[in-house]
Amino acid sequence: METVFMTDRGRIRQHNEDNGGVFLNAHGQVLAIVADGMGGHRAGDVASAMAVQKLQDVWTSSPVINEPNDATIWIREQVMNVNEAIHQHASKHEECKGMGTTIVLAICTSEFCTIGNIGDSRGYLFSEDGFRQITEDHSLVNELVKNGQISREDAEHHPRKNILLRALGTEEKVDLDVKTVEVESTDLLLLCSDGLSNKISEEKLQDILQPGTSLNETGTHLITLANELGGEDNITLAIVDFTSESG
């Protein structure tokens, strides 16, 4: 299993509030994370960094994940712990008040991938069934689409596109979506912040994210293109290629 993680400040923002990484446990299993921080006084980078660091610390010493249920339990328990830690930190530090972060994370084995998400950072899977988004945005515009009030095309340019309905750390409790997908040796998983998904269409993502190509070249191509198309936001991605045996 090959992986790559990349993050870029973009062309406009002064700071990078995104964070993430790809981490192995003692059994060689992969945890991929992308977190997009938010909050005044640069507190967004505090929230995203806290989330990633805490999850990495626990994952490094985690037991082997044999079943999707094990992965689901791990994700739910650890993300809830992180939510509590960020919320408490914000309540004790005035400069961090109101901070939070999106998160999308995936536990990947050679047979399945279990994905959790809060906010609008996304997970996509490229399989024999095609290229598809496997997470659901927790955003105002996505709710409007689901309720039939606006079209998916309208949502792409909606003035309130950046309003989230859920974020990690902003409340004492938060709902987390978790799902498991079976994977084949030819599949690719892409996790990304909205700095990428807001700039590059699914059709273009599919064109660039082709199995068998260098992950470093693919990641660099995606970030370069997002910057060429404006780069108004931080841009972060993690790619997992299931071609090699792991887990």
mmCIF file of C-alpha atoms in Angstrom:
data_model
loop_
_atom_site.group_PDB
_atom_site.id
_atom_site.type_symbol
_atom_site.label_atom_id
_atom_site.label_comp_id
_atom_site.label_asym_id
_atom_site.label_seq_id
_atom_site.Cartn_x
_atom_site.Cartn_y
_atom_site.Cartn_z
ATOM 1 C CA MET A 1 0.000 0.000 0.000
ATOM 2 C CA GLU A 2 1.513 3.287 -1.124
ATOM 3 C CA THR A 3 0.524 6.665 0.295
ATOM 4 C CA VAL A 4 1.242 10.352 -0.069
ATOM 5 C CA PHE A 5 0.304 13.407 1.993
ATOM 6 C CA MET A 6 0.688 17.003 0.834
ATOM 7 C CA THR A 7 -0.430 20.394 2.088
ATOM 8 C CA ASP A 8 -0.008 23.860 0.612
ATOM 9 C CA ARG A 9 -0.841 27.337 1.926
ATOM 10 C CA GLY A 10 -2.364 28.362 -1.394
ATOM 11 C CA ARG A 11 -1.884 31.698 -3.119
ATOM 12 C CA ILE A 12 -3.970 33.993 -0.888
ATOM 13 C CA ARG A 13 -3.943 32.890 2.751
ATOM 14 C CA GLN A 14 -1.134 34.063 5.027
ATOM 15 C CA HIS A 15 -1.214 30.910 7.143
ATOM 16 C CA ASN A 16 -1.921 27.237 6.590
ATOM 17 C CA GLU A 17 -4.664 26.116 8.969
ATOM 18 C CA ASP A 18 -4.893 22.668 7.340
ATOM 19 C CA ASN A 19 -3.160 19.654 8.829
ATOM 20 C CA GLY A 20 -3.052 15.912 8.363
ATOM 21 C CA GLY A 21 -0.814 13.010 7.552
ATOM 22 C CA VAL A 22 -0.554 9.297 6.877
ATOM 23 C CA PHE A 23 0.461 7.170 9.856
ATOM 24 C CA LEU A 24 1.206 3.483 10.487
ATOM 25 C CA ASN A 25 0.401 1.464 13.586
ATOM 26 C CA ALA A 26 2.698 -1.296 14.843
ATOM 27 C CA HIS A 27 1.026 -3.727 12.434
ATOM 28 C CA GLY A 28 1.653 -1.613 9.337
ATOM 29 C CA GLN A 29 -1.952 -0.527 8.951
ATOM 30 C CA VAL A 30 -2.653 2.936 7.566
ATOM 31 C CA LEU A 31 -4.482 5.860 9.147
ATOM 32 C CA ALA A 32 -4.885 8.816 6.752
ATOM 33 C CA ILE A 33 -6.163 12.175 8.014
ATOM 34 C CA VAL A 34 -7.029 15.579 6.559
ATOM 35 C CA ALA A 35 -8.180 18.389 8.881
ATOM 36 C CA ASP A 36 -9.133 21.936 7.883
ATOM 37 C CA GLY A 37 -8.988 24.290 10.870
ATOM 38 C CA MET A 38 -11.148 27.324 11.486
ATOM 39 C CA GLY A 39 -11.283 30.098 14.071
ATOM 40 C CA GLY A 40 -10.037 33.597 14.710
ATOM 41 C CA HIS A 41 -6.583 34.664 15.867
ATOM 42 C CA ARG A 42 -4.981 31.786 13.941
ATOM 43 C CA ALA A 43 -6.672 29.283 16.261
ATOM 44 C CA GLY A 44 -7.712 27.132 13.323
ATOM 45 C CA ASP A 45 -4.216 25.763 12.990
ATOM 46 C CA VAL A 46 -4.238 24.928 16.708
ATOM 47 C CA ALA A 47 -7.439 22.895 16.354
ATOM 48 C CA SER A 48 -6.353 20.965 13.260
ATOM 49 C CA ALA A 49 -2.882 20.276 14.690
ATOM 50 C CA MET A 50 -4.347 19.061 17.996
ATOM 51 C CA ALA A 51 -6.717 16.705 16.184
ATOM 52 C CA VAL A 52 -4.034 15.167 14.008
ATOM 53 C CA GLN A 53 -1.423 14.862 16.770
ATOM 54 C CA LYS A 54 -3.794 13.209 19.233
ATOM 55 C CA LEU A 55 -5.066 10.713 16.675
ATOM 56 C CA GLN A 56 -1.520 9.926 15.537
ATOM 57 C CA ASP A 57 -0.379 9.334 19.124
ATOM 58 C CA VAL A 58 -3.150 6.833 19.804
ATOM 59 C CA TRP A 59 -2.884 5.111 16.412
ATOM 60 C CA THR A 60 0.834 4.435 16.775
ATOM 61 C CA SER A 61 0.181 2.093 19.707
ATOM 62 C CA SER A 62 -3.212 0.754 18.600
ATOM 63 C CA PRO A 63 -3.864 -2.998 18.338
ATOM 64 C CA VAL A 64 -4.401 -4.608 14.951
ATOM 65 C CA ILE A 65 -7.669 -3.775 13.224
ATOM 66 C CA ASN A 66 -9.160 -7.042 11.950
ATOM 67 C CA GLU A 67 -12.759 -6.117 11.180
ATOM 68 C CA PRO A 68 -14.670 -3.048 9.979
ATOM 69 C CA ASN A 69 -16.447 -2.950 13.333
ATOM 70 C CA ASP A 70 -13.074 -2.600 15.086
ATOM 71 C CA ALA A 71 -12.229 0.338 12.830
ATOM 72 C CA THR A 72 -15.618 1.965 13.375
ATOM 73 C CA ILE A 73 -15.318 1.707 17.156
ATOM 74 C CA TRP A 74 -11.768 3.114 17.072
ATOM 75 C CA ILE A 75 -12.755 6.082 14.915
ATOM 76 C CA ARG A 76 -15.838 6.940 16.944
ATOM 77 C CA GLU A 77 -14.099 6.683 20.327
ATOM 78 C CA GLN A 78 -10.957 8.565 19.359
ATOM 79 C CA VAL A 79 -12.695 11.365 17.456
ATOM 80 C CA MET A 80 -15.035 11.932 20.395
ATOM 81 C CA ASN A 81 -11.998 12.141 22.698
ATOM 82 C CA VAL A 82 -10.374 14.654 20.370
ATOM 83 C CA ASN A 83 -13.569 16.709 20.200
ATOM 84 C CA GLU A 84 -13.628 16.968 23.987
ATOM 85 C CA ALA A 85 -9.937 17.920 24.145
ATOM 86 C CA ILE A 86 -10.262 20.706 21.546
ATOM 87 C CA HIS A 87 -13.435 22.054 23.123
ATOM 88 C CA GLN A 88 -11.852 22.150 26.578
ATOM 89 C CA HIS A 89 -8.689 23.802 25.247
ATOM 90 C CA ALA A 90 -10.774 26.503 23.557
ATOM 91 C CA SER A 91 -12.761 27.152 26.732
ATOM 92 C CA LYS A 92 -9.552 27.677 28.738
ATOM 93 C CA HIS A 93 -7.698 29.859 26.217
ATOM 94 C CA GLU A 94 -9.401 33.073 25.148
ATOM 95 C CA GLU A 95 -7.376 33.332 21.946
ATOM 96 C CA CYS A 96 -8.728 29.921 20.904
ATOM 97 C CA LYS A 97 -12.381 30.576 21.662
ATOM 98 C CA GLY A 98 -14.644 29.239 18.938
ATOM 99 C CA MET A 99 -11.916 27.312 17.156
ATOM 100 C CA GLY A 100 -12.668 24.030 15.459
ATOM 101 C CA THR A 101 -11.721 21.877 12.508
ATOM 102 C CA THR A 102 -13.208 19.666 9.870
ATOM 103 C CA ILE A 103 -11.852 16.148 9.749
ATOM 104 C CA VAL A 104 -11.896 13.238 7.365
ATOM 105 C CA LEU A 105 -9.940 10.135 8.363
ATOM 106 C CA ALA A 106 -9.645 6.613 7.021
ATOM 107 C CA ILE A 107 -8.361 3.348 8.461
ATOM 108 C CA CYS A 108 -7.126 1.360 5.477
ATOM 109 C CA THR A 109 -6.420 -2.352 5.207
ATOM 110 C CA SER A 110 -5.994 -4.503 2.104
ATOM 111 C CA GLU A 111 -9.643 -5.592 2.302
ATOM 112 C CA PHE A 112 -11.600 -2.597 3.546
ATOM 113 C CA CYS A 113 -11.438 1.100 4.296
ATOM 114 C CA THR A 114 -13.412 2.696 7.134
ATOM 115 C CA ILE A 115 -13.923 6.448 6.795
ATOM 116 C CA GLY A 116 -15.143 9.004 9.320
ATOM 117 C CA ASN A 117 -15.885 12.655 8.644
ATOM 118 C CA ILE A 118 -17.147 15.874 10.203
ATOM 119 C CA GLY A 119 -17.526 19.029 8.114
ATOM 120 C CA ASP A 120 -16.767 19.433 4.410
ATOM 121 C CA SER A 121 -13.371 17.807 3.975
ATOM 122 C CA ARG A 122 -14.046 14.901 1.660
ATOM 123 C CA GLY A 123 -13.220 11.302 0.877
ATOM 124 C CA TYR A 124 -13.363 9.946 -2.687
ATOM 125 C CA LEU A 125 -12.848 6.378 -3.922
ATOM 126 C CA PHE A 126 -11.643 5.436 -7.387
ATOM 127 C CA SER A 127 -12.656 1.815 -8.041
ATOM 128 C CA GLU A 128 -13.895 -0.369 -10.874
ATOM 129 C CA ASP A 129 -17.292 1.247 -10.276
ATOM 130 C CA GLY A 130 -15.833 4.645 -11.138
ATOM 131 C CA PHE A 131 -14.880 7.735 -9.160
ATOM 132 C CA ARG A 132 -17.276 8.779 -6.397
ATOM 133 C CA GLN A 133 -17.498 10.861 -3.253
ATOM 134 C CA ILE A 134 -18.008 8.541 -0.287
ATOM 135 C CA THR A 135 -18.428 11.177 2.424
ATOM 136 C CA GLU A 136 -21.258 13.663 2.807
ATOM 137 C CA ASP A 137 -20.604 17.350 3.460
ATOM 138 C CA HIS A 138 -22.027 18.719 6.704
ATOM 139 C CA SER A 139 -22.712 22.109 5.176
ATOM 140 C CA LEU A 140 -25.629 24.460 4.677
ATOM 141 C CA VAL A 141 -25.570 24.173 0.894
ATOM 142 C CA ASN A 142 -25.542 20.373 1.007
ATOM 143 C CA GLU A 143 -28.665 20.453 3.171
ATOM 144 C CA LEU A 144 -30.286 22.780 0.644
ATOM 145 C CA VAL A 145 -29.401 20.320 -2.127
ATOM 146 C CA LYS A 146 -30.758 17.360 -0.154
ATOM 147 C CA ASN A 147 -34.011 19.239 0.496
ATOM 148 C CA GLY A 148 -34.385 20.092 -3.172
ATOM 149 C CA GLN A 149 -34.110 23.849 -2.583
ATOM 150 C CA ILE A 150 -31.119 24.314 -4.877
ATOM 151 C CA SER A 151 -29.430 22.182 -7.518
ATOM 152 C CA ARG A 152 -26.000 20.600 -7.125
ATOM 153 C CA GLU A 153 -24.779 23.015 -9.803
ATOM 154 C CA ASP A 154 -26.112 26.000 -7.839
ATOM 155 C CA ALA A 155 -24.355 24.706 -4.725
ATOM 156 C CA GLU A 156 -20.968 24.990 -6.416
ATOM 157 C CA HIS A 157 -21.254 28.793 -6.519
ATOM 158 C CA HIS A 158 -23.566 29.488 -3.584
ATOM 159 C CA PRO A 159 -22.546 32.585 -1.532
ATOM 160 C CA ARG A 160 -22.952 30.669 1.753
ATOM 161 C CA LYS A 161 -21.004 27.629 0.611
ATOM 162 C CA ASN A 162 -18.507 27.958 3.452
ATOM 163 C CA ILE A 163 -21.074 27.635 6.271
ATOM 164 C CA LEU A 164 -20.654 24.353 8.134
ATOM 165 C CA LEU A 165 -23.328 22.606 10.185
ATOM 166 C CA ARG A 166 -20.811 20.452 12.055
ATOM 167 C CA ALA A 167 -17.187 20.899 13.094
ATOM 168 C CA LEU A 168 -14.847 19.111 15.468
ATOM 169 C CA GLY A 169 -14.283 20.922 18.773
ATOM 170 C CA THR A 170 -16.853 23.703 18.548
ATOM 171 C CA GLU A 171 -19.437 21.946 20.757
ATOM 172 C CA GLU A 172 -19.257 19.534 23.690
ATOM 173 C CA LYS A 173 -20.743 16.776 21.538
ATOM 174 C CA VAL A 174 -20.589 16.251 17.805
ATOM 175 C CA ASP A 175 -22.095 13.745 15.373
ATOM 176 C CA LEU A 176 -19.658 11.768 13.235
ATOM 177 C CA ASP A 177 -20.437 9.899 10.022
ATOM 178 C CA VAL A 178 -18.618 6.566 9.672
ATOM 179 C CA LYS A 179 -18.888 4.100 6.802
ATOM 180 C CA THR A 180 -16.898 1.156 5.470
ATOM 181 C CA VAL A 181 -16.226 0.308 1.843
ATOM 182 C CA GLU A 182 -14.627 -2.826 0.448
ATOM 183 C CA VAL A 183 -11.481 -2.163 -1.539
ATOM 184 C CA GLU A 184 -9.680 -3.991 -4.333
ATOM 185 C CA SER A 185 -6.005 -3.930 -5.203
ATOM 186 C CA THR A 186 -6.653 -1.478 -8.038
ATOM 187 C CA ASP A 187 -8.470 1.121 -5.910
ATOM 188 C CA LEU A 188 -7.349 4.615 -4.886
ATOM 189 C CA LEU A 189 -8.598 6.678 -1.932
ATOM 190 C CA LEU A 190 -8.387 10.479 -1.943
ATOM 191 C CA LEU A 191 -8.954 12.568 1.185
ATOM 192 C CA CYS A 192 -8.870 16.345 0.752
ATOM 193 C CA SER A 193 -9.811 19.712 2.216
ATOM 194 C CA ASP A 194 -12.231 22.005 0.402
ATOM 195 C CA GLY A 195 -9.298 24.005 -0.894
ATOM 196 C CA LEU A 196 -8.963 21.187 -3.431
ATOM 197 C CA SER A 197 -12.554 20.023 -3.933
ATOM 198 C CA ASN A 198 -13.874 23.577 -4.374
ATOM 199 C CA LYS A 199 -11.471 24.238 -7.242
ATOM 200 C CA ILE A 200 -11.296 20.949 -9.162
ATOM 201 C CA SER A 201 -14.361 19.144 -10.514
ATOM 202 C CA GLU A 202 -14.953 15.445 -9.898
ATOM 203 C CA GLU A 203 -14.440 14.808 -13.613
ATOM 204 C CA LYS A 204 -11.039 16.482 -13.518
ATOM 205 C CA LEU A 205 -10.090 14.729 -10.277
ATOM 206 C CA GLN A 206 -10.840 11.416 -11.953
ATOM 207 C CA ASP A 207 -8.744 12.352 -14.977
ATOM 208 C CA ILE A 208 -5.731 13.141 -12.810
ATOM 209 C CA LEU A 209 -6.111 10.410 -10.184
ATOM 210 C CA GLN A 210 -5.292 7.411 -12.332
ATOM 211 C CA PRO A 211 -4.103 4.052 -10.911
ATOM 212 C CA GLY A 212 -0.531 3.235 -11.811
ATOM 213 C CA THR A 213 0.742 6.813 -11.838
ATOM 214 C CA SER A 214 3.236 8.220 -9.323
ATOM 215 C CA LEU A 215 1.414 9.409 -6.196
ATOM 216 C CA ASN A 216 3.890 12.247 -5.731
ATOM 217 C CA GLU A 217 3.310 13.421 -9.294
ATOM 218 C CA THR A 218 -0.458 13.099 -8.882
ATOM 219 C CA GLY A 219 -0.491 15.043 -5.611
ATOM 220 C CA THR A 220 1.741 17.778 -7.007
ATOM 221 C CA HIS A 221 -0.428 18.031 -10.137
ATOM 222 C CA LEU A 222 -3.600 18.434 -8.048
ATOM 223 C CA ILE A 223 -2.157 21.131 -5.781
ATOM 224 C CA THR A 224 -0.627 23.008 -8.711
ATOM 225 C CA LEU A 225 -3.942 22.985 -10.559
ATOM 226 C CA ALA A 226 -5.907 24.182 -7.497
ATOM 227 C CA ASN A 227 -3.462 27.090 -7.192
ATOM 228 C CA GLU A 228 -3.688 27.875 -10.893
ATOM 229 C CA LEU A 229 -7.481 28.018 -10.529
ATOM 230 C CA GLY A 230 -7.210 30.632 -7.789
ATOM 231 C CA GLY A 231 -5.660 29.025 -4.717
ATOM 232 C CA GLU A 232 -7.839 31.108 -2.406
ATOM 233 C CA ASP A 233 -7.725 28.503 0.373
ATOM 234 C CA ASN A 234 -5.228 26.111 1.926
ATOM 235 C CA ILE A 235 -4.984 22.894 -0.111
ATOM 236 C CA THR A 236 -4.436 19.512 1.524
ATOM 237 C CA LEU A 237 -4.675 15.927 0.295
ATOM 238 C CA ALA A 238 -3.838 12.358 1.231
ATOM 239 C CA ILE A 239 -3.889 9.531 -1.323
ATOM 240 C CA VAL A 240 -3.848 5.819 -0.523
ATOM 241 C CA ASP A 241 -3.072 3.360 -3.327
ATOM 242 C CA PHE A 242 -4.204 -0.163 -2.428
ATOM 243 C CA THR A 243 -2.083 -1.817 -5.106
ATOM 244 C CA SER A 244 0.453 -3.248 -2.640
ATOM 245 C CA GLU A 245 -0.403 -5.679 0.139
ATOM 246 C CA SER A 246 -0.775 -4.181 3.623
ATOM 247 C CA GLY A 247 -2.795 -4.730 6.772
#
